[in-house]
Each structure stands twice: as C-alpha cells, then as structure tokens.
Amino acid sequence: MATSEKRLDQKSEEISYKRAPATVSELKEKKFSNKERKAYKRKWREEKLLVQMEKEKKIRLEKAQLVKQAEEEKEKKDKCGRTYTVSIALPGSVLDNAQSMELRAYLAGQIARAAAIFNVDEIVIFDEMNETRQDKSEFSGLKKPGHGNTQLFHILQYLECPQYLRKMFFPYHQDLVHAGLLNPLDIPHHVRESDVCEYREGITLKKPISAKREATSYANIGLKKDVILNMNIKPGQRVTVKLKAQSTEKKNLEGVVVSPSEPREVAGIYWGYTVRLAKGLSEVFTDSPYDGGYDLTIGTSERGGDVNQVKITEFKHAIVVFGGLKGLEASVEADDNIKTDDPSDLFHHYVNVCPSQGSRTIRTEEAILIAMTSLSPLLTNKLLH
C-alpha cells in the first residue's frame, strides 16, 4: 500500500499540460522550476494563438463567402436576368378545327411546345364569340360552345406542370384523357431527381412540424428528401423553392419560398408559362396581371402590314394576339366592350407574319411558330431592363 501511495504522489507532482493551473499565481505557489514555468507559458501562448488564428480564419471565410454570394447574385442579375415578359393570346376555338379528341389534344400540345420554345411567359385563352364561360372543371362535350377554351386551358396547365407534381394537382379529367400521349415540353423547371438546380417547383405537404419549427412547413420538390420551407404555408399549394447550400447528410433539405418570376429575373432561367382565361378579346388587355398592363401589343392578320417593316421600341410587357378560325375581325365584332370595327386600332402593330404565303389559310398553331420566329429577334433586341 505504501509503495502504491508513493507512486500516486509522484504522478500528482508531475506537470500535465492537459490539466494545467488556471493562473500564473498558482504556478508560483507550486514552486515549479523556471524551465517548467517557461514551457507551460510557451504552450499556453501557442494554444491561445492557434485559437485566435482559427477564429480569424473562420471570420475571413464567412466574409469571403458573403462577398462571393453577393457578387454571384449581382452578376446573374446583370448578365443573365430577364425582366421583360412575352405573352401570347389566342381563342380556344382553334381546337374546333380538329376532328377527334386525340387531334384536339395534339393541337393543344403543339401550342404548348411553341410557347416553350420561344420562352413565352403567359398564354391567354379568350372566347372568340364572347359567349358565357363555363366552369373550368366541367366537361361539356366535344363540339359544345366554349369547351375549346376550357380544354385548351386544362391541357396547357397540365403540360407546364413538372411531371412529379401532376398526380397531386391534376385528378382524372375528361379533357386530359389523351394528355399523357403528348410530347413533353422539357423546360428547365421539369427537373429530374438527379439534376442539380438552385430552384425547384414543389407542393406543400400536410406533415407534422416540431415545436422548434412552428413558422415552417414541408414541401415535396421531386427529391427523395422533403424540403423545410422558411414559412408556414397551407398544404396543397404549389411553390417555387430556392434551395440553400447544405450538407446532403441531413434528414431534410432547407429552402426559401420565392416568387415564380425570380428564376427568370435573377438567373435568366425560363420558368414556364402561366395560363389565363378571358371572356372576350377586350379582357385580354383589361385583365393583365402586370402593373400598367401591356406596353407593347401586336396583332396578327393576313390584312396587316409586313412584319419585316416593324420597328419595335423598348418595352416591359409585350403580348402577341392571334385570331381564330374567323380571324380577329370576328372577335372585335362580337365584343361589346370594343368600340371600333377595325382590329388594327387595338394594337401598336398590326402585322402579317407571312406576306407571301402559298396556302389560302394559315392555321393558328402554324401562325404562332411563324410569328414568334419573326418577332423574337426584335423582342430580345429591344428589351427594357
């Protein structure tokens, strides 16, 4: 026992750098040698210096990261961002030119593809004869008045929605029976699970939230993991989410709910189109979702001027209007809110997109491709930031 106690006393007298005295006065009281005291002070200074250097390094990295993020966002906004919008308007009666439900769906798919190819931000469907609009969810038969508007409305919305969200937003509907056979739009926000993208479309979920995250909600954005949003949103809502930089080891990802226009305005990414129904031609202009309405309006007709002679000035929101089977003249005549008989009075430019056409008639889906091919260079060169 005596020998073991003696060994313990010897060990306790040895200096341990892991449990060193807290102050210099304690060192003096224990009467360590100068060599031992200097060794301790040197090690203490080294550890203090290392801690200080780590703190400074962390602060420098955080500042550099913030500066880098600010520069990247500014660069994206200055170089890539697109603040102007392009809309098209057409009557739903164009579907009446098809002979079967399959061809009607395919025609709607052609219109959606044309809009996606030319980065159209909004599609307005108006009633050519200004008749009473039906309920959007009601199937009214193949040739009944107004059905072309609602069917085109449904198919365009369906095709624009990312594939992983369609089952949740679009239950079975007679208008969408053949929509699954149509060519996909393959636009940037139709991301696959393996794709890397800063922005994603999602749907908010009815999922329990912990007490620490009362002001948050969960969303499905097409990944294996759900994302935690920065605000509480009721379930079943479509949201545009900007993902935060984070570790993939976490159970849930984190994201910020942003405006659907942010990917276009900040990153310059085409983010699909919105679809709007209008009772008549006049509502195309009066119910514009943009502040101040459309500051550039273009009408298309075989009676218009040569599209190659058009001089477009700067604009923020442009719209190109196409006529139906009876042309824009029939839409003007049927709309009581329009006080003129001449369609050209409604537009800044009234153009013929194919002056030397070989066929007597140009179908609306063909006119969209021809017109946007001619107008796109003019619109992109005269944008207003």
Coordinates of C-alpha atoms in Angstrom, one line a residue:
M1 CA 0.0 0.0 0.0
A2 CA 2.8 2.4 0.9
T3 CA 4.5 1.9 -2.4
S4 CA 1.3 2.5 -4.4
E5 CA 0.5 5.7 -2.4
K6 CA 4.1 6.9 -3.1
R7 CA 3.7 6.3 -6.8
L8 CA 0.4 8.3 -6.8
D9 CA 2.1 11.2 -5.0
Q10 CA 4.9 11.2 -7.6
K11 CA 2.4 11.2 -10.5
S12 CA 0.4 14.1 -9.0
E13 CA 3.5 16.1 -8.7
E14 CA 4.3 15.7 -12.4
I15 CA 3.1 18.5 -14.7
S16 CA 0.2 17.7 -17.1
Y17 CA -0.4 20.1 -19.9
K18 CA -4.0 18.7 -20.2
R19 CA -4.9 19.9 -16.8
A20 CA -2.6 22.9 -16.2
P21 CA -3.1 25.5 -13.5
A22 CA -5.5 28.3 -14.4
T23 CA -3.4 31.3 -13.4
V24 CA 0.3 32.2 -13.2
S25 CA -0.1 32.8 -9.4
E26 CA -0.9 29.1 -9.0
L27 CA 2.3 28.2 -10.8
K28 CA 4.3 30.4 -8.4
E29 CA 2.6 28.8 -5.4
K30 CA 3.5 25.3 -6.5
K31 CA 7.1 26.4 -6.9
F32 CA 7.8 24.9 -10.4
S33 CA 11.2 25.5 -11.8
N34 CA 11.8 28.3 -14.3
K35 CA 12.2 25.7 -17.1
E36 CA 8.8 24.1 -16.3
R37 CA 7.1 27.5 -16.0
K38 CA 8.5 28.7 -19.3
A39 CA 7.4 25.5 -21.0
Y40 CA 3.9 25.9 -19.7
K41 CA 3.7 29.6 -20.7
R42 CA 5.0 28.8 -24.2
K43 CA 2.5 26.1 -24.7
W44 CA -0.3 28.3 -23.3
R45 CA 0.7 31.1 -25.7
E46 CA 0.8 28.7 -28.7
E47 CA -2.7 27.3 -27.9
K48 CA -4.1 30.9 -27.4
L49 CA -2.5 31.9 -30.7
L50 CA -4.0 28.9 -32.5
V51 CA -7.5 29.6 -31.2
Q52 CA -7.2 33.2 -32.3
M53 CA -6.0 32.2 -35.7
E54 CA -8.9 29.7 -36.1
K55 CA -11.4 32.4 -35.2
E56 CA -9.8 34.9 -37.6
K57 CA -9.8 32.3 -40.4
K58 CA -13.4 31.5 -39.8
I59 CA -14.4 35.2 -39.9
R60 CA -12.4 35.7 -43.1
L61 CA -14.0 32.7 -44.8
E62 CA -17.5 33.8 -43.8
K63 CA -16.9 37.3 -45.1
A64 CA -15.4 35.9 -48.4
Q65 CA -18.4 33.6 -48.8
L66 CA -20.9 36.5 -48.3
V67 CA -19.0 38.7 -50.8
K68 CA -18.8 35.9 -53.3
Q69 CA -22.6 35.2 -53.0
A70 CA -23.4 38.9 -53.4
E71 CA -21.1 39.1 -56.5
E72 CA -22.7 36.0 -58.0
E73 CA -26.2 37.3 -57.5
K74 CA -25.3 40.7 -58.9
E75 CA -23.6 39.0 -61.9
K76 CA -26.6 36.8 -62.5
K77 CA -29.0 39.7 -62.3
D78 CA -26.8 42.0 -64.5
K79 CA -25.9 39.4 -67.2
C80 CA -28.4 36.6 -67.1
G81 CA -31.6 38.1 -65.6
R82 CA -34.6 38.8 -67.9
T83 CA -37.0 41.4 -66.5
Y84 CA -39.3 41.7 -69.6
T85 CA -42.1 39.3 -70.4
V86 CA -43.7 38.0 -73.6
S87 CA -47.3 36.8 -73.7
I88 CA -49.4 35.3 -76.5
A89 CA -53.2 35.3 -76.8
L90 CA -55.4 33.0 -78.9
P91 CA -59.0 31.8 -78.9
G92 CA -59.8 28.3 -77.7
S93 CA -61.9 27.8 -80.8
V94 CA -58.8 26.7 -82.6
L95 CA -59.4 23.3 -81.2
D96 CA -62.7 23.1 -83.2
N97 CA -60.6 22.7 -86.3
A98 CA -59.6 19.1 -85.1
Q99 CA -61.8 16.1 -86.0
S100 CA -61.3 14.0 -82.8
M101 CA -60.4 14.2 -79.2
E102 CA -56.9 12.9 -79.9
L103 CA -56.3 15.5 -82.5
R104 CA -57.6 18.3 -80.3
A105 CA -55.2 17.2 -77.5
Y106 CA -52.3 17.0 -80.0
L107 CA -53.1 20.5 -81.3
A108 CA -53.0 21.9 -77.7
G109 CA -49.7 20.1 -77.3
Q110 CA -48.3 21.9 -80.4
I111 CA -49.3 25.3 -78.9
A112 CA -47.6 24.4 -75.6
R113 CA -44.4 23.3 -77.4
A114 CA -44.4 26.6 -79.4
A115 CA -44.8 28.7 -76.3
A116 CA -42.0 26.8 -74.5
I117 CA -39.6 27.0 -77.5
F118 CA -39.9 30.8 -77.7
N119 CA -39.8 31.4 -73.9
V120 CA -43.4 32.7 -73.6
D121 CA -44.3 33.7 -70.1
E122 CA -48.1 33.9 -70.3
I123 CA -50.8 32.3 -72.6
V124 CA -54.2 34.0 -72.6
I125 CA -57.1 32.0 -74.0
F126 CA -60.1 34.2 -75.0
D127 CA -63.6 33.4 -76.2
E128 CA -63.7 34.3 -79.8
M129 CA -67.5 34.9 -79.8
N130 CA -67.6 36.4 -76.3
E131 CA -70.1 33.8 -75.0
T132 CA -70.6 32.8 -71.4
R133 CA -67.6 31.0 -69.9
Q134 CA -68.3 27.6 -68.4
D135 CA -66.9 26.1 -65.2
K136 CA -63.3 25.1 -65.7
S137 CA -63.9 21.6 -64.2
E138 CA -67.0 20.8 -66.2
F139 CA -66.8 18.6 -69.3
S140 CA -69.4 19.9 -71.8
G141 CA -68.9 17.7 -74.9
L142 CA -66.8 17.8 -78.0
K143 CA -68.4 20.5 -80.0
K144 CA -70.4 22.5 -77.5
P145 CA -69.7 26.2 -77.3
G146 CA -66.9 27.3 -75.0
H147 CA -65.5 23.8 -74.5
G148 CA -62.4 24.5 -76.6
N149 CA -61.4 27.3 -74.2
T150 CA -61.5 25.1 -71.1
Q151 CA -60.0 22.1 -72.7
L152 CA -57.1 24.1 -74.1
F153 CA -56.8 25.7 -70.6
H154 CA -56.5 22.3 -68.9
I155 CA -54.0 20.8 -71.3
L156 CA -51.7 23.8 -71.3
Q157 CA -51.7 23.8 -67.5
Y158 CA -51.1 20.1 -67.4
L159 CA -48.1 20.2 -69.8
E160 CA -46.5 23.1 -67.9
C161 CA -46.6 21.4 -64.6
P162 CA -43.5 19.3 -63.6
Q163 CA -44.1 15.6 -64.0
Y164 CA -43.6 14.7 -60.3
L165 CA -46.4 17.1 -59.3
R166 CA -49.1 16.2 -61.9
K167 CA -50.7 13.4 -59.9
M168 CA -51.3 15.8 -57.0
F169 CA -52.5 18.8 -58.9
F170 CA -54.5 17.1 -61.8
P171 CA -57.0 14.4 -60.8
Y172 CA -58.7 12.5 -63.6
H173 CA -60.5 14.8 -66.1
Q174 CA -62.1 14.1 -69.4
D175 CA -60.1 16.9 -71.1
L176 CA -56.8 15.2 -70.0
V177 CA -57.5 11.7 -71.2
H178 CA -55.0 12.0 -74.1
A179 CA -52.6 14.5 -72.5
G180 CA -50.3 11.7 -71.4
L181 CA -49.5 10.9 -75.0
L182 CA -48.4 14.4 -75.9
N183 CA -44.7 15.4 -76.4
P184 CA -43.1 16.7 -73.2
L185 CA -42.1 20.4 -73.0
D186 CA -38.8 19.5 -71.3
I187 CA -38.4 23.1 -69.9
P188 CA -35.8 23.9 -67.2
H189 CA -38.1 23.5 -64.2
H190 CA -39.1 20.0 -65.3
V191 CA -36.0 18.7 -63.4
R192 CA -35.2 15.1 -62.8
E193 CA -34.2 13.7 -59.4
S194 CA -30.6 13.6 -60.4
D195 CA -30.5 17.1 -61.9
V196 CA -28.7 19.9 -59.9
C197 CA -30.7 23.1 -59.9
E198 CA -30.8 26.0 -57.5
Y199 CA -34.6 26.4 -58.0
R200 CA -37.3 23.7 -57.9
E201 CA -41.1 23.6 -58.0
G202 CA -42.9 21.8 -55.2
I203 CA -46.1 21.2 -53.3
T204 CA -46.6 21.9 -49.6
L205 CA -47.3 18.8 -47.5
K206 CA -49.6 18.1 -44.6
K207 CA -46.8 16.9 -42.3
P208 CA -46.3 17.3 -38.5
I209 CA -44.0 20.1 -37.6
S210 CA -41.9 20.2 -34.4
A211 CA -42.3 23.0 -31.8
K212 CA -39.0 24.5 -32.8
R213 CA -40.2 24.9 -36.4
E214 CA -43.7 26.3 -35.9
A215 CA -43.1 29.0 -38.6
T216 CA -42.1 26.5 -41.2
S217 CA -43.7 23.8 -43.4
Y218 CA -42.6 20.8 -45.6
A219 CA -42.7 20.6 -49.4
N220 CA -42.2 17.8 -51.9
I221 CA -39.8 19.1 -54.6
G222 CA -39.2 15.9 -56.6
L223 CA -36.3 14.6 -54.4
K224 CA -36.0 11.7 -52.0
K225 CA -35.9 14.1 -49.1
D226 CA -38.5 16.7 -48.4
V227 CA -37.5 20.3 -48.0
I228 CA -38.2 22.5 -45.0
L229 CA -39.5 25.9 -46.1
N230 CA -38.9 29.3 -44.3
M231 CA -42.6 30.0 -43.8
N232 CA -45.8 28.2 -42.9
I233 CA -48.0 27.5 -45.9
K234 CA -51.2 25.5 -46.0
P235 CA -50.9 22.0 -47.6
G236 CA -51.5 21.5 -51.3
Q237 CA -50.1 24.8 -52.6
R238 CA -47.6 25.0 -55.5
V239 CA -44.4 26.9 -54.5
T240 CA -41.2 27.9 -56.1
V241 CA -38.3 27.0 -53.8
K242 CA -34.7 28.3 -53.8
L243 CA -32.5 25.6 -52.1
K244 CA -29.9 26.7 -49.6
A245 CA -26.4 25.4 -49.7
Q246 CA -26.3 22.5 -47.2
S247 CA -25.0 19.1 -46.4
T248 CA -26.7 16.1 -48.1
E249 CA -26.3 14.1 -44.9
K250 CA -29.2 16.0 -43.2
K251 CA -32.6 14.3 -43.0
N252 CA -34.3 17.2 -44.6
L253 CA -33.2 19.9 -47.0
E254 CA -33.8 23.6 -46.4
G255 CA -35.2 26.1 -48.9
V256 CA -36.7 29.6 -49.2
V257 CA -40.0 30.3 -50.9
V258 CA -39.5 32.8 -53.7
S259 CA -41.6 34.4 -56.5
P260 CA -42.1 32.2 -59.6
S261 CA -40.6 35.0 -61.6
E262 CA -37.3 35.0 -59.6
P263 CA -35.6 32.3 -61.7
R264 CA -36.2 34.4 -64.8
E265 CA -35.4 37.8 -63.3
V266 CA -32.3 36.8 -61.3
A267 CA -30.8 33.7 -63.0
G268 CA -32.2 34.2 -66.5
I269 CA -33.8 30.7 -66.4
Y270 CA -37.0 30.2 -68.4
W271 CA -39.5 29.0 -65.8
G272 CA -42.6 28.1 -67.8
Y273 CA -45.7 30.0 -68.5
T274 CA -49.0 30.9 -66.8
V275 CA -52.4 30.3 -68.4
R276 CA -55.3 32.8 -68.1
L277 CA -58.9 32.6 -69.4
A278 CA -60.6 35.7 -70.8
K279 CA -64.3 36.1 -71.6
G280 CA -63.5 38.1 -74.8
L281 CA -60.8 40.0 -76.6
S282 CA -61.1 43.1 -74.5
E283 CA -60.4 41.2 -71.3
V284 CA -57.1 40.1 -72.8
F285 CA -55.9 43.7 -72.2
T286 CA -58.0 44.9 -69.3
D287 CA -57.2 41.9 -67.0
S288 CA -53.5 41.9 -67.5
P289 CA -51.6 40.6 -64.4
Y290 CA -48.8 43.2 -64.8
D291 CA -48.8 46.7 -63.3
G292 CA -49.6 49.1 -66.0
G293 CA -50.8 46.4 -68.4
Y294 CA -49.0 45.6 -71.7
D295 CA -46.9 48.4 -73.1
L296 CA -46.4 46.6 -76.4
T297 CA -49.3 44.9 -78.3
I298 CA -49.0 43.1 -81.6
G299 CA -51.9 41.8 -83.6
T300 CA -51.5 39.2 -86.4
S301 CA -53.7 39.1 -89.5
E302 CA -53.3 38.5 -93.2
R303 CA -54.6 42.1 -93.6
G304 CA -51.8 43.5 -91.5
G305 CA -48.6 45.2 -92.6
D306 CA -45.3 43.4 -93.4
V307 CA -43.7 42.1 -90.3
N308 CA -40.3 42.8 -91.7
Q309 CA -41.1 46.6 -91.6
V310 CA -42.0 46.6 -87.9
K311 CA -39.9 48.9 -85.6
I312 CA -40.2 47.9 -82.0
T313 CA -39.4 50.3 -79.2
E314 CA -38.4 49.4 -75.7
F315 CA -41.0 47.6 -73.6
K316 CA -41.5 45.7 -70.3
H317 CA -44.5 43.5 -71.1
A318 CA -45.4 42.5 -74.7
I319 CA -48.3 40.5 -76.0
V320 CA -48.9 39.0 -79.4
V321 CA -52.5 38.2 -80.3
F322 CA -53.6 35.6 -82.8
G323 CA -57.1 35.2 -84.3
G324 CA -59.1 32.0 -84.6
L325 CA -60.9 30.4 -87.5
K326 CA -62.7 33.6 -88.3
G327 CA -59.8 36.0 -87.6
L328 CA -59.5 38.9 -85.2
E329 CA -62.2 40.8 -87.1
A330 CA -64.9 38.3 -85.7
S331 CA -63.6 38.7 -82.2
V332 CA -63.8 42.5 -82.4
E333 CA -67.3 42.4 -83.8
A334 CA -68.5 40.0 -81.0
D335 CA -67.1 42.0 -78.1
D336 CA -69.4 44.8 -77.0
N337 CA -66.7 46.5 -74.9
I338 CA -64.7 47.3 -78.1
K339 CA -65.9 50.5 -79.7
T340 CA -64.1 50.1 -83.0
D341 CA -64.7 47.9 -86.0
D342 CA -61.0 48.0 -87.1
P343 CA -58.8 45.5 -85.2
S344 CA -55.7 47.5 -86.0
D345 CA -56.9 50.2 -83.6
L346 CA -56.3 47.9 -80.7
F347 CA -52.6 47.3 -81.3
H348 CA -49.4 49.1 -81.5
H349 CA -48.5 47.0 -84.5
Y350 CA -50.9 45.0 -86.8
V351 CA -48.8 42.7 -88.9
N352 CA -48.9 39.9 -91.5
V353 CA -46.4 37.3 -90.3
C354 CA -46.2 35.5 -93.7
P355 CA -46.8 38.0 -96.5
S356 CA -46.0 35.6 -99.3
Q357 CA -48.0 32.6 -98.1
G358 CA -48.7 29.8 -100.6
S359 CA -51.7 28.4 -98.8
R360 CA -55.0 30.3 -98.6
T361 CA -55.1 29.9 -94.9
I362 CA -52.5 29.6 -92.1
R363 CA -53.6 27.6 -89.1
T364 CA -53.2 29.3 -85.7
E365 CA -50.6 26.7 -84.4
E366 CA -48.6 27.4 -87.6
A367 CA -49.0 31.2 -87.2
I368 CA -47.6 31.1 -83.7
L369 CA -44.4 29.4 -84.9
I370 CA -44.1 31.8 -87.9
A371 CA -44.8 34.9 -85.9
M372 CA -42.5 34.1 -83.0
T373 CA -39.7 33.2 -85.4
S374 CA -40.0 36.7 -87.0
L375 CA -40.7 38.7 -83.8
S376 CA -38.3 37.0 -81.3
P377 CA -35.1 38.8 -82.6
L378 CA -36.9 42.1 -82.5
L379 CA -38.3 41.5 -78.9
T380 CA -34.9 40.4 -77.5
N381 CA -33.0 43.3 -79.0
K382 CA -35.4 45.9 -77.7
L383 CA -35.9 44.7 -74.1
L384 CA -36.1 47.1 -71.3
H385 CA -34.1 46.2 -68.1

